[in-house]
Amino acid sequence: MSATGPGSPFSRGDGAFLGEGTPTRWANLPELRRLLREPRLAAGVAFAWITGKRLRARQRLAAALGIDHRLSLRDHDLPRAGGGDPGHDAFILSGTENLVAGAAARIASAFATDSTLQAIYGDGIVDGETASHPRLPPVFDPDLLLAVDYLGTLAIRRGALPAPVPNATDAAFRIAERYGPGAIGHLPGFVSIRPRGDLSSAAERVSARLAAVRAHLDRSGSPETMALPQADGLIRITHPLTETPLVSVIVPTRDRLDLLRPCLESLVKRTAWPSLEIIVCDNGSREPDTLAFLRDWEREGRGVVVPYPGPFNFAAMNNTAVRRARGRLLVFMNNDVEAFRADWLVGMARHALRPSVGAVGAKLLDGEGRIQHGGIILGTGGLVTHGHRHFPGDAPGYLSTLRAAHRVSAVTAACLMVEADKFRAVGGFDEAEFAVDFNDVDLCLRLNAAGYRTILAPEAVLYHREAASRRWTEEARARHGGEVAALKRRWGPLLSQDPHYNPAFDPGLSTHARIAPDSPKAGAIRRPD
């Protein structure tokens, strides 16, 4: 994607990447050749397809070849501007986009149905020079709005603000400050359209957004937070770091010195933080090289080794290590994760030390340099999945969410930071119900329910090699099935549709890659908790 070309986030001034500049159909030719050189992989894809398991075949193909956005819209499927009065007895508009036909009536009906609703935005269409793309936003997310304008146009209940506010970002922040974030609703289905030719004054738009962000931060008691415009229209937000408390990094392991050694060495050599406590929780390592390494590690004062004998229980291992941890901040890290940028911990701590934030996750890259984790999304891939998985490692992410911190439902415990007091207040990991799988999802959802919010901090980037293989014994399958059932019992309603993920996306492939058939569909108002 060209950051400055026609229809780009820069030329629009909103900072929101919508999948523009999608590679040509031949872009994956080298990966396709690789697939043909690996007959077992190719046969697995073909067998899944032939036997009717089309979703599994598509997922295996995406894992093998990588994936990108295919989101351009066909003109004959697009609604057009309504052409009516932009005003309405029930609401006024903030922003420069036009409502599509029928949107005014839907908005008015939503306001009439719920008197606590003060502002509404919906899915949008952005007409570019060569293609149109959908803007498919999440429920209202103030953190993402600091960096990216994903609103387009905002419909405001008449009388909600004392005076008209022409800038949608400014109006949304003022509504949230006055009534709370829950007063702003997302209306699924196309609501507004930005027509071709509306690409002028991008600099003025960025300037107006920056002024709105700065004013909101100042009014909200965050004058130290920095907001700097970037070349692509995104506003870079940097929260202050007024202290650097002790951080306890907890690494569970069982042998696999080939993974553990690079992980621990990266913490020592490639982590810029003045006070670090490294705790290795050892689940019965037996290999002589591993045992010798752990003895030397502890004897040299480089960290602490906490034994955890018995069956593998990831949740219990971490809880055991937490009882020995002295840090104000906890980092849970898999033994196959490696730091390669020294600022990763700083980037996570800036968010984890905010009073309103619970768990913080990092952007993780796999061994191929592709996205392995961009937050956890509920209700996709059958139950939960990792956001933007298999996208290129330098991808900006849909709505620039791989470049801007934003709210998610959960993050992986392969690299998760949380304040120790918050972790203990919700009871830590549930080692009884989620010994191996979904303990991180459950922890984040309990933190969310306690009033905190989970943040993906893409400025923190690490490798997650995923080199440790899992053997699916009958016992393991039974245990996993029990954990799936427990997750559905506890969080069933949330698993049907992630509030931070637009329902118009195809749930059967990597996230943000395709639009579901016959979407976006008109739906009920969605609001943040």
Short mmCIF file of C-alpha atoms in Angstrom, two decimals:
data_model
loop_
_atom_site.label_atom_id
_atom_site.label_comp_id
_atom_site.label_asym_id
_atom_site.label_seq_id
_atom_site.Cartn_x
_atom_site.Cartn_y
_atom_site.Cartn_z
CA MET A 1 0.00 0.00 0.00
CA SER A 2 1.21 3.47 -0.84
CA ALA A 3 0.94 5.69 2.20
CA THR A 4 0.40 8.76 0.08
CA GLY A 5 -1.42 7.52 -3.02
CA PRO A 6 -5.01 8.30 -3.99
CA GLY A 7 -7.50 6.79 -1.57
CA SER A 8 -4.83 6.02 1.00
CA PRO A 9 -5.26 6.80 4.73
CA PHE A 10 -2.95 9.78 4.24
CA SER A 11 -4.88 11.24 1.34
CA ARG A 12 -8.10 10.83 3.31
CA GLY A 13 -6.57 12.08 6.54
CA ASP A 14 -8.21 9.40 8.71
CA GLY A 15 -5.25 7.04 9.30
CA ALA A 16 -7.53 4.03 8.72
CA PHE A 17 -6.10 1.33 6.44
CA LEU A 18 -9.02 -0.39 4.67
CA GLY A 19 -7.18 -2.96 2.58
CA GLU A 20 -6.14 -0.63 -0.22
CA GLY A 21 -3.30 -1.70 -2.48
CA THR A 22 -4.16 -5.40 -2.22
CA PRO A 23 -1.49 -7.51 -3.98
CA THR A 24 -2.18 -8.86 -7.42
CA ARG A 25 -3.46 -12.40 -7.91
CA TRP A 26 0.11 -13.55 -8.64
CA ALA A 27 1.61 -12.10 -5.47
CA ASN A 28 1.59 -15.49 -3.71
CA LEU A 29 3.26 -17.35 -6.58
CA PRO A 30 6.51 -18.07 -4.61
CA GLU A 31 4.45 -19.47 -1.72
CA LEU A 32 2.36 -21.51 -4.15
CA ARG A 33 5.54 -23.04 -5.57
CA ARG A 34 6.61 -23.89 -2.04
CA LEU A 35 3.28 -25.62 -1.46
CA LEU A 36 3.81 -27.71 -4.57
CA ARG A 37 7.26 -28.70 -3.27
CA GLU A 38 5.66 -30.01 -0.06
CA PRO A 39 3.36 -32.81 -1.26
CA ARG A 40 2.18 -33.76 2.23
CA LEU A 41 0.94 -30.24 2.88
CA ALA A 42 -0.61 -29.97 -0.57
CA ALA A 43 -2.27 -33.36 -0.14
CA GLY A 44 -3.72 -32.29 3.21
CA VAL A 45 -5.30 -29.21 1.64
CA ALA A 46 -6.64 -31.21 -1.30
CA PHE A 47 -8.02 -34.00 0.90
CA ALA A 48 -9.83 -31.55 3.17
CA TRP A 49 -11.38 -29.84 0.14
CA ILE A 50 -12.43 -33.08 -1.59
CA THR A 51 -13.99 -34.50 1.58
CA GLY A 52 -16.13 -31.41 2.03
CA LYS A 53 -14.10 -29.80 4.82
CA ARG A 54 -13.80 -26.56 2.87
CA LEU A 55 -13.17 -24.35 5.91
CA ARG A 56 -10.28 -26.55 7.07
CA ALA A 57 -8.84 -26.52 3.53
CA ARG A 58 -9.00 -22.73 3.35
CA GLN A 59 -7.39 -22.38 6.77
CA ARG A 60 -4.56 -24.77 5.87
CA LEU A 61 -4.00 -22.92 2.62
CA ALA A 62 -3.87 -19.58 4.43
CA ALA A 63 -1.35 -21.00 6.91
CA ALA A 64 0.83 -22.27 4.07
CA LEU A 65 0.67 -19.30 1.71
CA GLY A 66 -0.09 -16.41 4.02
CA ILE A 67 -3.08 -14.15 3.51
CA ASP A 68 -4.01 -10.56 2.74
CA HIS A 69 -7.10 -8.41 2.46
CA ARG A 70 -9.62 -8.98 -0.32
CA LEU A 71 -12.11 -6.30 0.61
CA SER A 72 -12.77 -4.16 -2.45
CA LEU A 73 -16.47 -3.73 -3.18
CA ARG A 74 -18.24 -4.18 -6.50
CA ASP A 75 -19.97 -1.00 -7.64
CA HIS A 76 -23.22 -2.70 -8.55
CA ASP A 77 -23.58 -4.01 -4.99
CA LEU A 78 -23.11 -0.63 -3.33
CA PRO A 79 -25.90 1.49 -1.88
CA ARG A 80 -25.89 5.09 -2.99
CA ALA A 81 -26.24 8.31 -1.06
CA GLY A 82 -29.79 8.96 0.06
CA GLY A 83 -29.93 12.47 -1.31
CA GLY A 84 -32.27 13.63 1.42
CA ASP A 85 -31.98 16.27 4.12
CA PRO A 86 -28.79 15.55 6.14
CA GLY A 87 -30.63 16.86 9.17
CA HIS A 88 -33.49 15.11 10.93
CA ASP A 89 -35.85 15.91 13.74
CA ALA A 90 -34.12 13.30 15.92
CA PHE A 91 -30.45 13.94 15.16
CA ILE A 92 -27.78 16.06 13.52
CA LEU A 93 -24.70 14.86 11.66
CA SER A 94 -21.06 15.47 12.49
CA GLY A 95 -18.65 14.74 9.65
CA THR A 96 -18.57 15.19 5.90
CA GLU A 97 -19.90 11.88 4.58
CA ASN A 98 -23.37 11.36 3.10
CA LEU A 99 -25.95 8.98 4.53
CA VAL A 100 -26.97 6.14 2.24
CA ALA A 101 -30.62 5.60 1.34
CA GLY A 102 -32.61 4.36 4.32
CA ALA A 103 -29.92 5.15 6.91
CA ALA A 104 -31.69 8.21 8.34
CA ALA A 105 -34.77 6.16 9.17
CA ARG A 106 -32.66 3.43 10.82
CA ILE A 107 -30.79 5.98 12.91
CA ALA A 108 -33.97 7.76 13.97
CA SER A 109 -35.55 4.45 14.94
CA ALA A 110 -32.53 3.52 17.06
CA PHE A 111 -32.67 6.83 18.92
CA ALA A 112 -36.42 6.45 19.47
CA THR A 113 -35.95 2.93 20.85
CA ASP A 114 -33.29 3.78 23.44
CA SER A 115 -33.24 7.10 25.25
CA THR A 116 -29.75 6.44 26.69
CA LEU A 117 -28.23 6.34 23.21
CA GLN A 118 -26.68 9.71 22.38
CA ALA A 119 -24.67 9.09 19.21
CA ILE A 120 -24.54 6.52 16.40
CA TYR A 121 -22.04 5.59 13.71
CA GLY A 122 -22.22 2.72 11.25
CA ASP A 123 -20.37 0.83 8.58
CA GLY A 124 -19.21 3.05 5.76
CA ILE A 125 -18.17 3.02 2.11
CA VAL A 126 -15.04 4.84 1.00
CA ASP A 127 -14.91 5.46 -2.75
CA GLY A 128 -11.33 5.54 -3.98
CA GLU A 129 -9.84 6.28 -7.37
CA THR A 130 -9.86 2.67 -8.56
CA ALA A 131 -12.01 0.77 -6.05
CA SER A 132 -14.40 1.19 -3.16
CA HIS A 133 -13.63 -0.30 0.24
CA PRO A 134 -15.77 -0.93 3.31
CA ARG A 135 -15.07 0.74 6.62
CA LEU A 136 -16.14 -1.91 9.15
CA PRO A 137 -15.57 -0.54 12.66
CA PRO A 138 -15.75 -2.20 16.08
CA VAL A 139 -17.93 -1.05 18.96
CA PHE A 140 -16.88 2.35 20.22
CA ASP A 141 -13.21 2.21 21.21
CA PRO A 142 -11.76 5.48 22.59
CA ASP A 143 -8.22 4.07 22.50
CA LEU A 144 -8.38 3.36 18.77
CA LEU A 145 -10.13 6.68 18.06
CA LEU A 146 -7.14 8.53 19.50
CA ALA A 147 -5.09 7.19 16.59
CA VAL A 148 -7.57 6.44 13.79
CA ASP A 149 -10.84 7.98 12.61
CA TYR A 150 -12.99 4.90 12.07
CA LEU A 151 -16.27 6.80 12.53
CA GLY A 152 -16.65 8.63 9.23
CA THR A 153 -19.89 10.37 10.15
CA LEU A 154 -21.51 10.53 13.58
CA ALA A 155 -25.24 11.00 14.12
CA ILE A 156 -25.85 12.90 17.36
CA ARG A 157 -29.15 13.04 19.21
CA ARG A 158 -30.48 16.58 19.11
CA GLY A 159 -29.69 18.32 22.39
CA ALA A 160 -27.01 15.82 23.42
CA LEU A 161 -24.32 18.51 23.09
CA PRO A 162 -24.82 22.20 23.89
CA ALA A 163 -23.59 23.27 20.44
CA PRO A 164 -22.94 21.60 17.06
CA VAL A 165 -19.51 19.96 16.67
CA PRO A 166 -18.54 19.53 12.99
CA ASN A 167 -15.68 17.10 13.57
CA ALA A 168 -16.86 13.52 14.25
CA THR A 169 -13.83 12.60 16.39
CA ASP A 170 -14.28 15.70 18.55
CA ALA A 171 -18.01 15.10 18.88
CA ALA A 172 -17.55 11.45 19.87
CA PHE A 173 -15.06 12.29 22.60
CA ARG A 174 -17.34 14.99 23.97
CA ILE A 175 -20.30 12.60 24.03
CA ALA A 176 -18.18 9.93 25.77
CA GLU A 177 -16.96 12.43 28.35
CA ARG A 178 -20.47 13.66 29.09
CA TYR A 179 -22.45 10.40 29.01
CA GLY A 180 -19.86 7.62 29.04
CA PRO A 181 -18.60 5.46 26.15
CA GLY A 182 -21.72 3.28 26.33
CA ALA A 183 -23.82 6.18 25.04
CA ILE A 184 -22.26 5.75 21.58
CA GLY A 185 -23.56 2.89 19.45
CA HIS A 186 -22.38 1.11 16.32
CA LEU A 187 -25.16 0.39 13.82
CA PRO A 188 -24.17 -2.58 11.60
CA GLY A 189 -24.86 -2.18 7.90
CA PHE A 190 -23.83 0.56 5.52
CA VAL A 191 -24.83 3.95 6.93
CA SER A 192 -22.60 6.50 5.17
CA ILE A 193 -20.50 6.95 2.07
CA ARG A 194 -17.46 9.08 1.31
CA PRO A 195 -17.73 9.84 -2.41
CA ARG A 196 -14.93 9.91 -4.94
CA GLY A 197 -13.18 13.23 -5.13
CA ASP A 198 -13.53 13.87 -1.40
CA LEU A 199 -9.77 13.62 -0.95
CA SER A 200 -8.91 17.29 -0.50
CA SER A 201 -7.65 18.95 2.64
CA ALA A 202 -6.19 15.78 4.16
CA ALA A 203 -3.74 17.90 6.13
CA GLU A 204 -6.61 19.94 7.53
CA ARG A 205 -8.45 16.78 8.52
CA VAL A 206 -5.41 15.42 10.32
CA SER A 207 -4.94 18.79 12.02
CA ALA A 208 -8.58 18.83 13.15
CA ARG A 209 -8.34 15.28 14.47
CA LEU A 210 -5.10 16.10 16.29
CA ALA A 211 -6.72 19.14 17.92
CA ALA A 212 -9.70 17.02 18.98
CA VAL A 213 -7.44 14.31 20.44
CA ARG A 214 -5.28 16.82 22.26
CA ALA A 215 -8.30 18.60 23.73
CA HIS A 216 -9.83 15.30 24.85
CA LEU A 217 -6.61 14.18 26.54
CA ASP A 218 -6.32 17.51 28.32
CA ARG A 219 -9.94 17.47 29.46
CA SER A 220 -9.55 13.86 30.64
CA GLY A 221 -6.57 14.58 32.86
CA SER A 222 -3.91 13.14 30.54
CA PRO A 223 -1.90 16.20 29.46
CA GLU A 224 1.36 14.19 29.55
CA THR A 225 0.15 11.79 26.85
CA MET A 226 1.87 12.60 23.56
CA ALA A 227 -0.07 12.71 20.26
CA LEU A 228 2.01 13.07 17.09
CA PRO A 229 0.69 12.84 13.50
CA GLN A 230 2.33 10.28 11.21
CA ALA A 231 2.89 10.35 7.45
CA ASP A 232 -0.05 8.03 6.76
CA GLY A 233 -2.57 10.05 8.75
CA LEU A 234 -2.36 7.92 11.88
CA ILE A 235 -1.83 9.79 15.16
CA ARG A 236 0.87 8.16 17.27
CA ILE A 237 -0.20 8.04 20.93
CA THR A 238 2.44 7.61 23.64
CA HIS A 239 1.21 7.30 27.20
CA PRO A 240 3.58 8.55 29.89
CA LEU A 241 5.82 6.20 31.82
CA THR A 242 6.41 7.97 35.11
CA GLU A 243 7.94 4.97 36.90
CA THR A 244 9.71 1.73 36.06
CA PRO A 245 8.73 -0.75 38.78
CA LEU A 246 10.06 -4.27 39.16
CA VAL A 247 8.74 -6.58 36.44
CA SER A 248 8.49 -10.34 37.06
CA VAL A 249 8.70 -12.34 33.83
CA ILE A 250 7.38 -15.88 34.28
CA VAL A 251 8.45 -18.55 31.80
CA PRO A 252 6.96 -22.07 32.19
CA THR A 253 9.04 -24.88 30.67
CA ARG A 254 9.75 -28.58 30.55
CA ASP A 255 13.11 -29.34 28.95
CA ARG A 256 13.32 -27.88 25.39
CA LEU A 257 16.54 -26.02 26.10
CA ASP A 258 16.68 -25.20 22.39
CA LEU A 259 13.69 -22.91 23.02
CA LEU A 260 14.31 -21.84 26.60
CA ARG A 261 17.88 -20.60 26.19
CA PRO A 262 17.11 -18.11 23.35
CA CYS A 263 14.03 -16.93 25.22
CA LEU A 264 15.90 -16.19 28.45
CA GLU A 265 18.92 -14.71 26.69
CA SER A 266 16.65 -12.33 24.78
CA LEU A 267 15.19 -11.15 28.09
CA VAL A 268 18.65 -10.41 29.42
CA LYS A 269 20.26 -8.97 26.29
CA ARG A 270 17.38 -7.42 24.37
CA THR A 271 15.06 -5.94 26.98
CA ALA A 272 15.44 -2.30 28.01
CA TRP A 273 14.15 -2.23 31.57
CA PRO A 274 16.11 -1.37 34.73
CA SER A 275 14.51 -3.84 37.13
CA LEU A 276 13.68 -7.31 35.87
CA GLU A 277 13.01 -10.54 37.78
CA ILE A 278 13.04 -13.69 35.64
CA ILE A 279 11.23 -16.73 37.03
CA VAL A 280 11.44 -20.10 35.28
CA CYS A 281 8.71 -22.50 36.36
CA ASP A 282 10.09 -25.96 35.68
CA ASN A 283 7.58 -28.75 35.11
CA GLY A 284 9.85 -31.71 35.74
CA SER A 285 12.65 -31.25 33.23
CA ARG A 286 14.78 -34.39 32.87
CA GLU A 287 17.33 -33.74 30.16
CA PRO A 288 20.82 -33.27 31.67
CA ASP A 289 21.60 -30.19 29.57
CA THR A 290 18.41 -28.47 30.72
CA LEU A 291 18.99 -29.31 34.37
CA ALA A 292 22.59 -28.07 34.22
CA PHE A 293 21.49 -24.86 32.51
CA LEU A 294 18.83 -24.16 35.13
CA ARG A 295 21.28 -24.84 38.00
CA ASP A 296 23.83 -22.45 36.49
CA TRP A 297 21.15 -19.86 35.73
CA GLU A 298 20.01 -19.76 39.34
CA ARG A 299 23.51 -20.07 40.87
CA GLU A 300 24.73 -17.10 38.81
CA GLY A 301 21.84 -14.98 40.11
CA ARG A 302 20.32 -14.52 36.67
CA GLY A 303 16.87 -15.64 37.81
CA VAL A 304 14.79 -17.92 39.98
CA VAL A 305 13.75 -21.49 39.20
CA VAL A 306 10.43 -22.56 40.72
CA PRO A 307 9.76 -26.31 40.51
CA TYR A 308 6.30 -27.53 39.56
CA PRO A 309 6.28 -31.35 39.50
CA GLY A 310 3.41 -33.43 38.24
CA PRO A 311 1.12 -33.27 35.19
CA PHE A 312 1.40 -30.27 32.90
CA ASN A 313 -0.99 -27.53 34.02
CA PHE A 314 -0.08 -24.22 32.40
CA ALA A 315 -2.47 -22.20 34.57
CA ALA A 316 -1.30 -23.76 37.82
CA MET A 317 2.37 -23.35 36.87
CA ASN A 318 1.89 -19.63 36.34
CA ASN A 319 -0.14 -19.21 39.52
CA THR A 320 2.59 -21.02 41.47
CA ALA A 321 5.26 -18.73 40.05
CA VAL A 322 3.17 -15.63 40.82
CA ARG A 323 3.24 -16.56 44.50
CA ARG A 324 7.03 -16.21 44.34
CA ALA A 325 7.00 -13.08 42.19
CA ARG A 326 7.96 -9.74 43.72
CA GLY A 327 7.18 -7.48 40.78
CA ARG A 328 4.41 -4.93 40.54
CA LEU A 329 4.05 -5.96 36.91
CA LEU A 330 3.75 -9.57 35.77
CA VAL A 331 4.67 -10.84 32.30
CA PHE A 332 3.61 -14.35 31.33
CA MET A 333 5.79 -15.61 28.49
CA ASN A 334 6.01 -18.89 26.62
CA ASN A 335 9.43 -20.50 26.41
CA ASP A 336 9.29 -20.27 22.58
CA VAL A 337 8.97 -16.44 22.55
CA GLU A 338 11.98 -14.25 21.79
CA ALA A 339 12.48 -10.52 22.19
CA PHE A 340 14.36 -8.84 19.35
CA ARG A 341 13.48 -5.19 19.96
CA ALA A 342 14.62 -3.73 23.24
CA ASP A 343 11.55 -1.49 23.65
CA TRP A 344 8.94 -4.27 23.81
CA LEU A 345 8.50 -4.19 27.57
CA VAL A 346 8.34 -0.39 27.71
CA GLY A 347 5.58 -0.43 25.10
CA MET A 348 3.49 -2.86 27.15
CA ALA A 349 4.14 -1.19 30.50
CA ARG A 350 2.89 2.18 29.23
CA HIS A 351 -0.54 0.58 28.98
CA ALA A 352 -0.45 -1.92 31.86
CA LEU A 353 0.26 0.86 34.38
CA ARG A 354 -2.85 2.78 33.31
CA PRO A 355 -5.46 2.37 36.08
CA SER A 356 -8.23 1.43 33.64
CA VAL A 357 -6.26 -1.29 31.82
CA GLY A 358 -6.10 -4.96 32.77
CA ALA A 359 -4.26 -7.33 30.44
CA VAL A 360 -1.91 -6.09 27.70
CA GLY A 361 -0.80 -8.19 24.76
CA ALA A 362 1.99 -7.87 22.21
CA LYS A 363 2.13 -8.27 18.45
CA LEU A 364 3.78 -11.63 17.84
CA LEU A 365 5.46 -12.85 14.66
CA ASP A 366 5.84 -16.49 13.68
CA GLY A 367 8.97 -18.18 12.38
CA GLU A 368 8.16 -17.01 8.85
CA GLY A 369 7.98 -13.41 10.00
CA ARG A 370 4.19 -13.28 9.60
CA ILE A 371 1.62 -12.18 12.16
CA GLN A 372 1.03 -14.93 14.72
CA HIS A 373 -0.98 -12.86 17.20
CA GLY A 374 -2.76 -9.54 16.86
CA GLY A 375 -5.17 -9.98 19.76
CA ILE A 376 -7.70 -12.75 20.34
CA ILE A 377 -11.07 -12.50 18.61
CA LEU A 378 -14.09 -14.37 19.87
CA GLY A 379 -16.58 -16.22 17.69
CA THR A 380 -14.33 -16.79 14.68
CA GLY A 381 -12.65 -19.97 13.50
CA GLY A 382 -15.21 -21.96 15.47
CA LEU A 383 -14.51 -20.52 18.95
CA VAL A 384 -11.62 -18.06 19.24
CA THR A 385 -8.75 -17.13 16.96
CA HIS A 386 -5.79 -14.78 16.71
CA GLY A 387 -6.38 -11.52 14.90
CA HIS A 388 -4.67 -11.02 11.51
CA ARG A 389 -3.00 -14.42 11.73
CA HIS A 390 -0.80 -15.25 8.72
CA PHE A 391 -0.79 -11.64 7.44
CA PRO A 392 2.62 -10.17 6.51
CA GLY A 393 4.62 -9.09 9.52
CA ASP A 394 4.73 -5.47 8.37
CA ALA A 395 1.02 -5.28 7.54
CA PRO A 396 -0.68 -2.19 9.01
CA GLY A 397 -3.75 -4.22 9.91
CA TYR A 398 -7.34 -3.41 9.11
CA LEU A 399 -8.16 0.08 10.44
CA SER A 400 -4.40 0.25 11.17
CA THR A 401 -4.91 -1.96 14.23
CA LEU A 402 -1.46 -3.55 13.86
CA ARG A 403 0.01 -0.07 14.28
CA ALA A 404 -2.32 1.51 16.84
CA ALA A 405 -3.10 0.33 20.37
CA HIS A 406 -6.74 -0.69 20.71
CA ARG A 407 -9.16 -2.67 22.81
CA VAL A 408 -9.62 -6.40 22.25
CA SER A 409 -11.56 -9.05 24.11
CA ALA A 410 -8.46 -11.06 25.02
CA VAL A 411 -4.75 -11.53 24.36
CA THR A 412 -2.55 -14.61 24.42
CA ALA A 413 -0.57 -15.58 27.50
CA ALA A 414 2.34 -16.36 25.19
CA CYS A 415 3.23 -12.76 26.09
CA LEU A 416 0.79 -11.05 28.46
CA MET A 417 1.42 -8.24 30.94
CA VAL A 418 -0.81 -7.31 33.86
CA GLU A 419 -0.37 -5.55 37.18
CA ALA A 420 0.04 -8.11 39.94
CA ASP A 421 -2.70 -6.58 42.11
CA LYS A 422 -5.22 -6.75 39.27
CA PHE A 423 -4.24 -10.34 38.49
CA ARG A 424 -4.66 -11.41 42.10
CA ALA A 425 -7.91 -9.47 42.53
CA VAL A 426 -9.67 -11.63 39.92
CA GLY A 427 -8.18 -14.86 41.27
CA GLY A 428 -5.39 -15.42 38.73
CA PHE A 429 -5.63 -18.16 36.12
CA ASP A 430 -8.41 -20.70 36.59
CA GLU A 431 -6.32 -23.84 36.93
CA ALA A 432 -9.30 -26.09 37.64
CA GLU A 433 -11.36 -25.34 34.51
CA PHE A 434 -8.63 -24.26 32.08
CA ALA A 435 -5.45 -26.17 32.85
CA VAL A 436 -3.99 -25.86 29.34
CA ASP A 437 -6.31 -24.09 26.88
CA PHE A 438 -8.28 -20.84 27.09
CA ASN A 439 -6.88 -19.82 30.49
CA ASP A 440 -5.65 -16.57 28.94
CA VAL A 441 -9.03 -15.88 27.31
CA ASP A 442 -10.84 -16.56 30.57
CA LEU A 443 -8.44 -14.34 32.55
CA CYS A 444 -8.91 -11.42 30.16
CA LEU A 445 -12.69 -11.78 30.16
CA ARG A 446 -12.75 -11.81 33.96
CA LEU A 447 -10.58 -8.69 34.03
CA ASN A 448 -12.94 -7.08 31.53
CA ALA A 449 -15.92 -8.03 33.69
CA ALA A 450 -14.17 -6.44 36.68
CA GLY A 451 -14.14 -3.10 34.84
CA TYR A 452 -10.71 -3.18 33.24
CA ARG A 453 -10.06 -3.23 29.52
CA THR A 454 -7.74 -5.46 27.55
CA ILE A 455 -5.33 -3.71 25.17
CA LEU A 456 -3.27 -4.94 22.26
CA ALA A 457 -0.03 -2.91 22.16
CA PRO A 458 1.36 -3.46 18.63
CA GLU A 459 4.37 -1.31 19.41
CA ALA A 460 5.60 -4.32 21.40
CA VAL A 461 6.80 -6.87 18.83
CA LEU A 462 8.34 -10.28 19.59
CA TYR A 463 8.84 -13.61 17.87
CA HIS A 464 6.69 -16.58 18.81
CA ARG A 465 8.36 -19.56 17.24
CA GLU A 466 5.60 -22.03 18.17
CA ALA A 467 8.21 -24.76 17.95
CA ALA A 468 6.84 -26.87 20.78
CA SER A 469 4.63 -29.60 19.40
CA ARG A 470 1.60 -30.95 21.18
CA ARG A 471 0.78 -34.64 21.12
CA TRP A 472 -2.96 -35.18 20.89
CA THR A 473 -3.47 -38.24 23.04
CA GLU A 474 -6.96 -39.42 23.91
CA GLU A 475 -6.48 -37.92 27.36
CA ALA A 476 -5.46 -34.58 25.87
CA ARG A 477 -8.45 -34.58 23.52
CA ALA A 478 -10.80 -35.25 26.42
CA ARG A 479 -9.22 -32.50 28.51
CA HIS A 480 -9.45 -30.04 25.60
CA GLY A 481 -13.09 -30.95 25.03
CA GLY A 482 -13.83 -30.24 28.67
CA GLU A 483 -12.14 -26.85 28.44
CA VAL A 484 -14.13 -25.97 25.31
CA ALA A 485 -17.33 -26.85 27.15
CA ALA A 486 -16.27 -24.80 30.19
CA LEU A 487 -15.51 -21.76 28.05
CA LYS A 488 -18.93 -21.99 26.39
CA ARG A 489 -20.69 -22.38 29.75
CA ARG A 490 -18.97 -19.38 31.28
CA TRP A 491 -18.78 -17.00 28.33
CA GLY A 492 -21.29 -18.36 25.83
CA PRO A 493 -23.05 -15.09 24.85
CA LEU A 494 -19.73 -13.31 24.22
CA LEU A 495 -18.48 -16.13 22.03
CA SER A 496 -21.25 -15.60 19.50
CA GLN A 497 -19.90 -12.23 18.33
CA ASP A 498 -16.85 -10.33 19.53
CA PRO A 499 -17.84 -6.71 20.25
CA HIS A 500 -14.45 -5.53 19.02
CA TYR A 501 -14.84 -7.27 15.66
CA ASN A 502 -17.28 -6.26 12.96
CA PRO A 503 -19.88 -8.96 12.17
CA ALA A 504 -19.56 -8.31 8.42
CA PHE A 505 -16.24 -10.17 8.18
CA ASP A 506 -16.17 -13.77 7.04
CA PRO A 507 -15.83 -15.85 10.24
CA GLY A 508 -14.39 -18.86 8.44
CA LEU A 509 -10.92 -17.64 7.49
CA SER A 510 -8.19 -15.49 8.99
CA THR A 511 -9.73 -12.39 10.53
CA HIS A 512 -10.19 -9.18 8.53
CA ALA A 513 -9.47 -10.96 5.26
CA ARG A 514 -12.84 -11.27 3.53
CA ILE A 515 -16.37 -9.96 3.85
CA ALA A 516 -19.01 -12.59 4.61
CA PRO A 517 -21.54 -13.29 1.86
CA ASP A 518 -24.43 -10.78 1.79
CA SER A 519 -22.67 -8.52 4.29
CA PRO A 520 -22.68 -6.01 5.83
CA LYS A 521 -26.20 -6.75 7.01
CA ALA A 522 -28.36 -4.29 8.88
CA GLY A 523 -28.33 -5.25 12.55
CA ALA A 524 -29.11 -4.10 16.05
CA ILE A 525 -27.09 -1.42 17.79
CA ARG A 526 -23.85 -2.64 19.37
CA ARG A 527 -22.46 -0.79 22.38
CA PRO A 528 -19.37 -1.17 24.57
CA ASP A 529 -19.81 -2.66 28.03
#
